[in-house]
PDB file of C-alpha atoms and ligand atoms in Angstrom:
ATOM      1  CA  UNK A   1     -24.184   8.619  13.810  1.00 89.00           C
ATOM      2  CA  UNK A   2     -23.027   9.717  17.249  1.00 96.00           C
ATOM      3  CA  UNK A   3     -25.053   9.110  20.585  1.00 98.00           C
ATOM      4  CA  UNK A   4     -24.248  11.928  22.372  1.00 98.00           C
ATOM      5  CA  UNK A   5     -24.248  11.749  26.098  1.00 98.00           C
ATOM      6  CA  UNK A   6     -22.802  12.579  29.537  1.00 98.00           C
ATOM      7  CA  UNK A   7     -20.985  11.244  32.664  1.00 98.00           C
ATOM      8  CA  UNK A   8     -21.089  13.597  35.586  1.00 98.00           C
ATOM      9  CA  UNK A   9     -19.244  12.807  38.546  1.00 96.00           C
ATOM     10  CA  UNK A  10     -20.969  13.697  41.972  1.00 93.00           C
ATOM     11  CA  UNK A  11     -17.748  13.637  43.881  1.00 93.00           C
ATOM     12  CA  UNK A  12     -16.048  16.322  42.536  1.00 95.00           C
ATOM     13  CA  UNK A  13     -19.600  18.958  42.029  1.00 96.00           C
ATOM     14  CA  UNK A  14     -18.662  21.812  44.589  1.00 95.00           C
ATOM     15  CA  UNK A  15     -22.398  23.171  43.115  1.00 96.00           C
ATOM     16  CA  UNK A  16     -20.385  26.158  42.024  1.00 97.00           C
ATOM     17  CA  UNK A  17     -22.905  27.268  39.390  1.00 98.00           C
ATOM     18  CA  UNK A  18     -20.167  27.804  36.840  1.00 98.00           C
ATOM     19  CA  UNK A  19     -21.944  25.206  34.241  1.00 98.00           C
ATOM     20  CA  UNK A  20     -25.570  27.513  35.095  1.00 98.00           C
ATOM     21  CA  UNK A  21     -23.962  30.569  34.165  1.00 98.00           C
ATOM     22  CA  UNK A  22     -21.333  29.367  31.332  1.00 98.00           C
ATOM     23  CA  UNK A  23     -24.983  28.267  29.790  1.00 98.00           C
ATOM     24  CA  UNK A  24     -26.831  31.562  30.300  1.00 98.00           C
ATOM     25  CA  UNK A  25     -24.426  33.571  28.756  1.00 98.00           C
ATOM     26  CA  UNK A  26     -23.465  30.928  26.114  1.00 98.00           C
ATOM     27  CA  UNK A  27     -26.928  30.362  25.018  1.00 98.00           C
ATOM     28  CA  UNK A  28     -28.894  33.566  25.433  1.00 98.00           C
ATOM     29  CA  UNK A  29     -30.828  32.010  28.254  1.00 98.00           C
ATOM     30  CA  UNK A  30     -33.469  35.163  29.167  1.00 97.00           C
ATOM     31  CA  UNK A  31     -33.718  36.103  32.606  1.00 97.00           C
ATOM     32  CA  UNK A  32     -35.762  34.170  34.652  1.00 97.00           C
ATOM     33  CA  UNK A  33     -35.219  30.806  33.060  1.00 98.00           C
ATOM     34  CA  UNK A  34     -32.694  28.365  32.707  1.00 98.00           C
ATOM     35  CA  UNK A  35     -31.471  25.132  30.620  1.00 98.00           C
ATOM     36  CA  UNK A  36     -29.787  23.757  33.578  1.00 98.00           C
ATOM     37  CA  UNK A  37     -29.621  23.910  37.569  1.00 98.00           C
ATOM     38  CA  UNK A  38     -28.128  22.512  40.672  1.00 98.00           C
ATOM     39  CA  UNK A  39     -29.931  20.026  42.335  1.00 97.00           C
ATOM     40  CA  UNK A  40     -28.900  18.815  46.188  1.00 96.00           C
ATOM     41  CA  UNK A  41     -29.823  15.491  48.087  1.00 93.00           C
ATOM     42  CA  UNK A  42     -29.146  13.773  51.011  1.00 91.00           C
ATOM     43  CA  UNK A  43     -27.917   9.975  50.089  1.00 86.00           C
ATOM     44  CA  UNK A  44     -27.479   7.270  51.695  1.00 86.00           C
ATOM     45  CA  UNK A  45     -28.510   6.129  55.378  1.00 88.00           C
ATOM     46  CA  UNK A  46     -27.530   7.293  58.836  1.00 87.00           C
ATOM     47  CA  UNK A  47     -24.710   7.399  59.851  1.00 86.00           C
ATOM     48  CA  UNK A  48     -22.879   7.285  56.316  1.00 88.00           C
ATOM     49  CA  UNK A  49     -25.431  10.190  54.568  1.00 89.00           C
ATOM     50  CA  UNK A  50     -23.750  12.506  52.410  1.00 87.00           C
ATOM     51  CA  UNK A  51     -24.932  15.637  50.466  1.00 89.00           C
ATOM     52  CA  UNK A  52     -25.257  14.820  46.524  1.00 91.00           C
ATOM     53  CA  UNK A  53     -24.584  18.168  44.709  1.00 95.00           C
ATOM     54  CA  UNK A  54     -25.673  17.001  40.690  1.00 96.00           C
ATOM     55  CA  UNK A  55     -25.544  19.428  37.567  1.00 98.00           C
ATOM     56  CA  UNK A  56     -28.957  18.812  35.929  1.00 98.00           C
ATOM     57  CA  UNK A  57     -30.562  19.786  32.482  1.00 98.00           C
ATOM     58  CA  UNK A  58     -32.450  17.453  29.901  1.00 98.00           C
ATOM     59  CA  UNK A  59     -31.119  14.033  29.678  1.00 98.00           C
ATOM     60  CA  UNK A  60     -31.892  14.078  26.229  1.00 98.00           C
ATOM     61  CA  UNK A  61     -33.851  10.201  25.936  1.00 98.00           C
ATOM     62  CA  UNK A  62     -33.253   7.362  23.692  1.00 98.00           C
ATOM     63  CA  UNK A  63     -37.091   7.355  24.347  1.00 98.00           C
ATOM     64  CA  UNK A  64     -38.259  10.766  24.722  1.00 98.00           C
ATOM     65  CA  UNK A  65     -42.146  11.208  25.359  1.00 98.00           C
ATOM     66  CA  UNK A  66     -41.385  15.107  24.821  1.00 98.00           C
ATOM     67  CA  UNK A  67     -40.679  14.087  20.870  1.00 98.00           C
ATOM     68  CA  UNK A  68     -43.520  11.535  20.406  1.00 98.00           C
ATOM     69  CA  UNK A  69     -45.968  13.845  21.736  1.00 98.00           C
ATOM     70  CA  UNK A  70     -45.107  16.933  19.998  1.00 98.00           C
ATOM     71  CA  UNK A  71     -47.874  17.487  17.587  1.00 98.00           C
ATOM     72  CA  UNK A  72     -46.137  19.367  15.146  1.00 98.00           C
ATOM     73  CA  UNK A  73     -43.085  17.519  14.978  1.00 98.00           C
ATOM     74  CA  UNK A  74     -41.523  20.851  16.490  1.00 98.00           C
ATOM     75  CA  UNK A  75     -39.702  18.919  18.875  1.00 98.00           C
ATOM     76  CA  UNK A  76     -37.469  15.708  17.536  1.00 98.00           C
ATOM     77  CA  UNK A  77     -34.304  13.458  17.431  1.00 98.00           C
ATOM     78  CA  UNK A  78     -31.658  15.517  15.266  1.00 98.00           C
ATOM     79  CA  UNK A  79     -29.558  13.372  12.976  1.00 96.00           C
ATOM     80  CA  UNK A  80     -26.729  15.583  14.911  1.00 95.00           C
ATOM     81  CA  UNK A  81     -25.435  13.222  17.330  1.00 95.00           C
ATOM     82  CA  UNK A  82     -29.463  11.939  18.546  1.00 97.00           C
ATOM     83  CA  UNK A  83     -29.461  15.435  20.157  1.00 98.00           C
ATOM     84  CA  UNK A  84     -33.199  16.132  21.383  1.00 98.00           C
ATOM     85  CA  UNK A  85     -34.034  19.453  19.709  1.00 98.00           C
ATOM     86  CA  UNK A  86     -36.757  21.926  19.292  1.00 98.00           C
ATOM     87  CA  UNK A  87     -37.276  23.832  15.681  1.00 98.00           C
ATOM     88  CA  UNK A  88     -38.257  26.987  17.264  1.00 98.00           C
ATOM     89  CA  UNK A  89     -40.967  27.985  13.916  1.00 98.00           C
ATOM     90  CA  UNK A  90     -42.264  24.629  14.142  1.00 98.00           C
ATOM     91  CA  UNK A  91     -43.569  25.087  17.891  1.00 98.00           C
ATOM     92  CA  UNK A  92     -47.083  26.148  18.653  1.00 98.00           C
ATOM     93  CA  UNK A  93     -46.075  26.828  22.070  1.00 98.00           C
ATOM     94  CA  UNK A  94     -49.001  24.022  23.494  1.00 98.00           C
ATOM     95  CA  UNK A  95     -46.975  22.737  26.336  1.00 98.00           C
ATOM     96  CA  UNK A  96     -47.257  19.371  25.711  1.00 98.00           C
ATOM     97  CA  UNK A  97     -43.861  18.497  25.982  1.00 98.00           C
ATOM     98  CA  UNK A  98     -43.848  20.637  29.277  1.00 98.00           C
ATOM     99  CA  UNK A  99     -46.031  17.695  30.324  1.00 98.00           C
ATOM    100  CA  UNK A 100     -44.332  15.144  29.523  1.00 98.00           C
ATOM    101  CA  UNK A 101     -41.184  15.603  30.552  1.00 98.00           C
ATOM    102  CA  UNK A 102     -40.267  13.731  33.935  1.00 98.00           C
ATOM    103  CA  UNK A 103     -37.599  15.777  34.644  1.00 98.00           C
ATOM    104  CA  UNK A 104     -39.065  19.022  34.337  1.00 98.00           C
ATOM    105  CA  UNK A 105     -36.368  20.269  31.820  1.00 98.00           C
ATOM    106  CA  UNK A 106     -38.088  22.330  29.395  1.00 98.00           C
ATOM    107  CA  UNK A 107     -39.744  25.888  29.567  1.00 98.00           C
ATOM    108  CA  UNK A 108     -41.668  27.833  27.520  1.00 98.00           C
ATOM    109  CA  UNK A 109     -39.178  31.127  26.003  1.00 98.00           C
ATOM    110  CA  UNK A 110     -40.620  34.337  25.806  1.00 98.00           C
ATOM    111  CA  UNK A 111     -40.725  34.174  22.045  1.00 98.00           C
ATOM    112  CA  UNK A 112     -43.174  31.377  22.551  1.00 98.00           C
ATOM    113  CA  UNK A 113     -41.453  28.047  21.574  1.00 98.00           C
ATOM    114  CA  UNK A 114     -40.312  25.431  24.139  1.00 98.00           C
ATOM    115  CA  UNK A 115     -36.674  25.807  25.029  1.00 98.00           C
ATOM    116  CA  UNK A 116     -34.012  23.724  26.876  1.00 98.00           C
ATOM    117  CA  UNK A 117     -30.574  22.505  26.616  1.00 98.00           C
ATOM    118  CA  UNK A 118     -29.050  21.557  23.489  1.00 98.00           C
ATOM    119  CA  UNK A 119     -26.002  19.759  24.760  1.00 98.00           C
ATOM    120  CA  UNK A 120     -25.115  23.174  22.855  1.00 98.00           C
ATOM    121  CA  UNK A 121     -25.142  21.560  19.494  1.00 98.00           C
ATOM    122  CA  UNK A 122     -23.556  24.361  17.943  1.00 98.00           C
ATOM    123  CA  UNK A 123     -20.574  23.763  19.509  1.00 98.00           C
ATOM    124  CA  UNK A 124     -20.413  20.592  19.097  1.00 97.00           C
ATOM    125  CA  UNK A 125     -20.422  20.365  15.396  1.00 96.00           C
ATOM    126  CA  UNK A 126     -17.444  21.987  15.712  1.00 97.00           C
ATOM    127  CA  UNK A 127     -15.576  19.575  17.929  1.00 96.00           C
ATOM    128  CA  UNK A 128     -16.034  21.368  21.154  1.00 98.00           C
ATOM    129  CA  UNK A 129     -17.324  20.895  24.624  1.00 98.00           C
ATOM    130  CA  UNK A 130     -20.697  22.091  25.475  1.00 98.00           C
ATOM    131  CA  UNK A 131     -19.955  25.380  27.708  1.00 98.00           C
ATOM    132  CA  UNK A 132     -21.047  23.872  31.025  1.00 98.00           C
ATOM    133  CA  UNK A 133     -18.453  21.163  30.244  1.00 98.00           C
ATOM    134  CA  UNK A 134     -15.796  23.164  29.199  1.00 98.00           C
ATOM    135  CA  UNK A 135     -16.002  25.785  32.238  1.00 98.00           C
ATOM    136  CA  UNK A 136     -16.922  23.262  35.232  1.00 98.00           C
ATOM    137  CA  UNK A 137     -13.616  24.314  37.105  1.00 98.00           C
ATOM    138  CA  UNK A 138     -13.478  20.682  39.116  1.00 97.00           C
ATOM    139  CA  UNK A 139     -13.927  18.701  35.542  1.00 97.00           C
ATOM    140  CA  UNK A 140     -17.011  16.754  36.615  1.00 97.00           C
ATOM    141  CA  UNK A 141     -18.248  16.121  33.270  1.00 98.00           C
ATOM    142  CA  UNK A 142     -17.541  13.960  30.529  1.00 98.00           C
ATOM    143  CA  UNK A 143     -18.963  14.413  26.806  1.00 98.00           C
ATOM    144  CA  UNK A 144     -19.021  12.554  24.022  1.00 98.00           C
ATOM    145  CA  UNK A 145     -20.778   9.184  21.840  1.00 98.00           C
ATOM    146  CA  UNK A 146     -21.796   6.566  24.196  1.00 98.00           C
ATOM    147  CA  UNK A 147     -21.693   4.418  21.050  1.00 98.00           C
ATOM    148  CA  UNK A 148     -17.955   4.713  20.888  1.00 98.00           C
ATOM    149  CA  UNK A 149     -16.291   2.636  23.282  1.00 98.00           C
ATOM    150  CA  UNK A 150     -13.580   4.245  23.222  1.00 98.00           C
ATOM    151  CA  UNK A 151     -14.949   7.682  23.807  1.00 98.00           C
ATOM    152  CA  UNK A 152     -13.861   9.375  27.357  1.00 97.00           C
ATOM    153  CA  UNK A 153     -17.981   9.246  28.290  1.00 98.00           C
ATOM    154  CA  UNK A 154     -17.616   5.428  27.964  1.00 98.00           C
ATOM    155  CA  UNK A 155     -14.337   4.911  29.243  1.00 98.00           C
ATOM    156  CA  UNK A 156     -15.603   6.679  32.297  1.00 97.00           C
ATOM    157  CA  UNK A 157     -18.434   4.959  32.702  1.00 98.00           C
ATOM    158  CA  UNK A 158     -17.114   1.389  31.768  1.00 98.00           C
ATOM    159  CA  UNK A 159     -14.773   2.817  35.126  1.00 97.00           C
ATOM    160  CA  UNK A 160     -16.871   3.616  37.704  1.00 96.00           C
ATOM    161  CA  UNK A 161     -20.879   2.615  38.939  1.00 95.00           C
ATOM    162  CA  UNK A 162     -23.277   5.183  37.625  1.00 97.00           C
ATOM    163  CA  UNK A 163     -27.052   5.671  37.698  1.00 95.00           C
ATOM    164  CA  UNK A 164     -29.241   7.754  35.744  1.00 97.00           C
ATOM    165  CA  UNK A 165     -31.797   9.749  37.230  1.00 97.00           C
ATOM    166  CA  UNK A 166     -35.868   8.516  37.448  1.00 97.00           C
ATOM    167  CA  UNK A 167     -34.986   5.031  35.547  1.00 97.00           C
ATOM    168  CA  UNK A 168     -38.040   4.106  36.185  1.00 98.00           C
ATOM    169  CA  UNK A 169     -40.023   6.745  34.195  1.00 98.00           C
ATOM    170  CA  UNK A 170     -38.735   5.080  31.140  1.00 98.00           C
ATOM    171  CA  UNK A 171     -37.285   7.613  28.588  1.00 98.00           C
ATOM    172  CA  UNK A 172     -33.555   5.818  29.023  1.00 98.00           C
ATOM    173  CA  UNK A 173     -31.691   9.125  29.832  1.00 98.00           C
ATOM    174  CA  UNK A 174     -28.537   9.299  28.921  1.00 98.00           C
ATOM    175  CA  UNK A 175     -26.941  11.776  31.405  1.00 98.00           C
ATOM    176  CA  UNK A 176     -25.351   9.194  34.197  1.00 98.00           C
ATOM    177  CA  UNK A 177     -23.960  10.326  37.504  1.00 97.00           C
ATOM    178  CA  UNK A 178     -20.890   8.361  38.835  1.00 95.00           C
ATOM    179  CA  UNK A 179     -21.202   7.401  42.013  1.00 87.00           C
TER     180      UNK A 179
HETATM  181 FE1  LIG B   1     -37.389  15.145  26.564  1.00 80.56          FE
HETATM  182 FE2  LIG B   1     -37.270  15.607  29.168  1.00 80.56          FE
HETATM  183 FE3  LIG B   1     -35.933  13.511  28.124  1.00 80.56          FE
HETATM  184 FE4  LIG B   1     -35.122  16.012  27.656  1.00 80.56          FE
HETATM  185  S1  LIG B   1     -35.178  14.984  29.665  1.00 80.56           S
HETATM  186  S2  LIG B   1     -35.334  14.361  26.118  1.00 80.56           S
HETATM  187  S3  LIG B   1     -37.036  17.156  27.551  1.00 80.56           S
HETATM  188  S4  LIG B   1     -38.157  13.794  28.186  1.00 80.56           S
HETATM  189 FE1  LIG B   2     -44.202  20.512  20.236  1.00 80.56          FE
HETATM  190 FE2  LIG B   2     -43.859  23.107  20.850  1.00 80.56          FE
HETATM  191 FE3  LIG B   2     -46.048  21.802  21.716  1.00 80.56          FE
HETATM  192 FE4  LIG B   2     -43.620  21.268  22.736  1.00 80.56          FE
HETATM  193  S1  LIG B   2     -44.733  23.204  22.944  1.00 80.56           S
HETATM  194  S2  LIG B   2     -45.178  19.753  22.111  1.00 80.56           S
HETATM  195  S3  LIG B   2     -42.280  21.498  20.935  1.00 80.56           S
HETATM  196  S4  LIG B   2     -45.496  22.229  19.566  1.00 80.56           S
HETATM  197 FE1  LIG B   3     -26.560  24.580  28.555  1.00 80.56          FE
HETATM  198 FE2  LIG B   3     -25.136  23.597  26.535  1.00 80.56          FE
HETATM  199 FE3  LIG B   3     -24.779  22.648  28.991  1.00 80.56          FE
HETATM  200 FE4  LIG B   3     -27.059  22.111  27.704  1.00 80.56          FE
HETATM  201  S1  LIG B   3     -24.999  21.410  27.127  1.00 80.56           S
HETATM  202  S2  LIG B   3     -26.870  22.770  29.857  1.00 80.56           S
HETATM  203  S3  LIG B   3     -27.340  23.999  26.511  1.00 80.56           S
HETATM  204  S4  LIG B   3     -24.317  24.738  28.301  1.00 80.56           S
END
């Protein structure tokens, strides 16, 4: 099975929104919410500080507390590529997950179940990007198994220094940002 995962490179993020909207529309995301964002920070130290501009969503974890806690097994691993998925009739709506989530990537839809990204799942069963992916009009991201070593996410990253974001919460993200 695939380990699906990301390389996003901060250099090239104009912070164009492209990905935020390409997701909105591809999804069905309901006004007000949204399965990814645009995130800004200063990095670095005087007098070399620079503006980080960084495409966020869920990092879907190799250890997610959002899937262990779930009491209704609502939210879970999918044997799709390790995708972190909700089953939207399993979900009592409790907010645990909410919670638990260190990078504050889930929400509550109106129809009651917890919702965030899927790395659009759907489209990747068919061998396609997810949307944010496909539209970002600078390329930052990458997509693909992290398992493969030959896949363009691990090429990329086997290339260049990259972090993940909050390591130290634990839940081994695997979205990375190149530095
Ligand atoms: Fe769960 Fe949050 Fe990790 Fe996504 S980023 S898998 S919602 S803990
Ligand atoms: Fe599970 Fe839904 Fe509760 Fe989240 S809100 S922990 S997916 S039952
Ligand atoms: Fe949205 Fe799909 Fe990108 Fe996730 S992978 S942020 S669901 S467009």
């Amino acid at each position: 099975m695939a380990r699906f995962g990301m390389a996003i490179d901060t250099r090239t993020c104009v912070g164009c929104m492209d990905c935020v909207v390409a997701c909105k529309t591809e999804n069905g995301v309901p006004e007000g919410f949204n399965r990814d964002w645009i995130a800004t920070e200063s990095v670095g130290t005087f007098p070399t500080l620079h503006m980080e501009i960084r495409s966020e969503r869920c990092n879907h974890c190799d250890n997610p507390p959002c899937v262990t806690c779930c009491p209704t097994g609502a939210s879970h691993v999918s044997d799709r590529g390790a995708i972190v998925l909700v089953t939207h009739g399993e979900c009592i709506g409790c907010k645990a997950c909410l919670a638990s989530c260190p990078y504050d990537a889930r929400f509550v839809h109106p129809e009651g179940y917890a919702d965030k990204c899927t790395f659009c799942v759907h489209r990747v069963q068919e061998g396609l990007d997810p949307a944010c992916v496909a539209v970002c009009p600078t390329h930052c991201f990458t997509f693909g198994d992290l398992d493969d070593p030959a896949s363009a996410v691990s090429r990329a990253l086997a290339s260049r220094k990259a972090h993940p974001l909050l390591a130290a919460a634990g839940t081994r993200p695997r979205i990375f940002y190149l530095d």
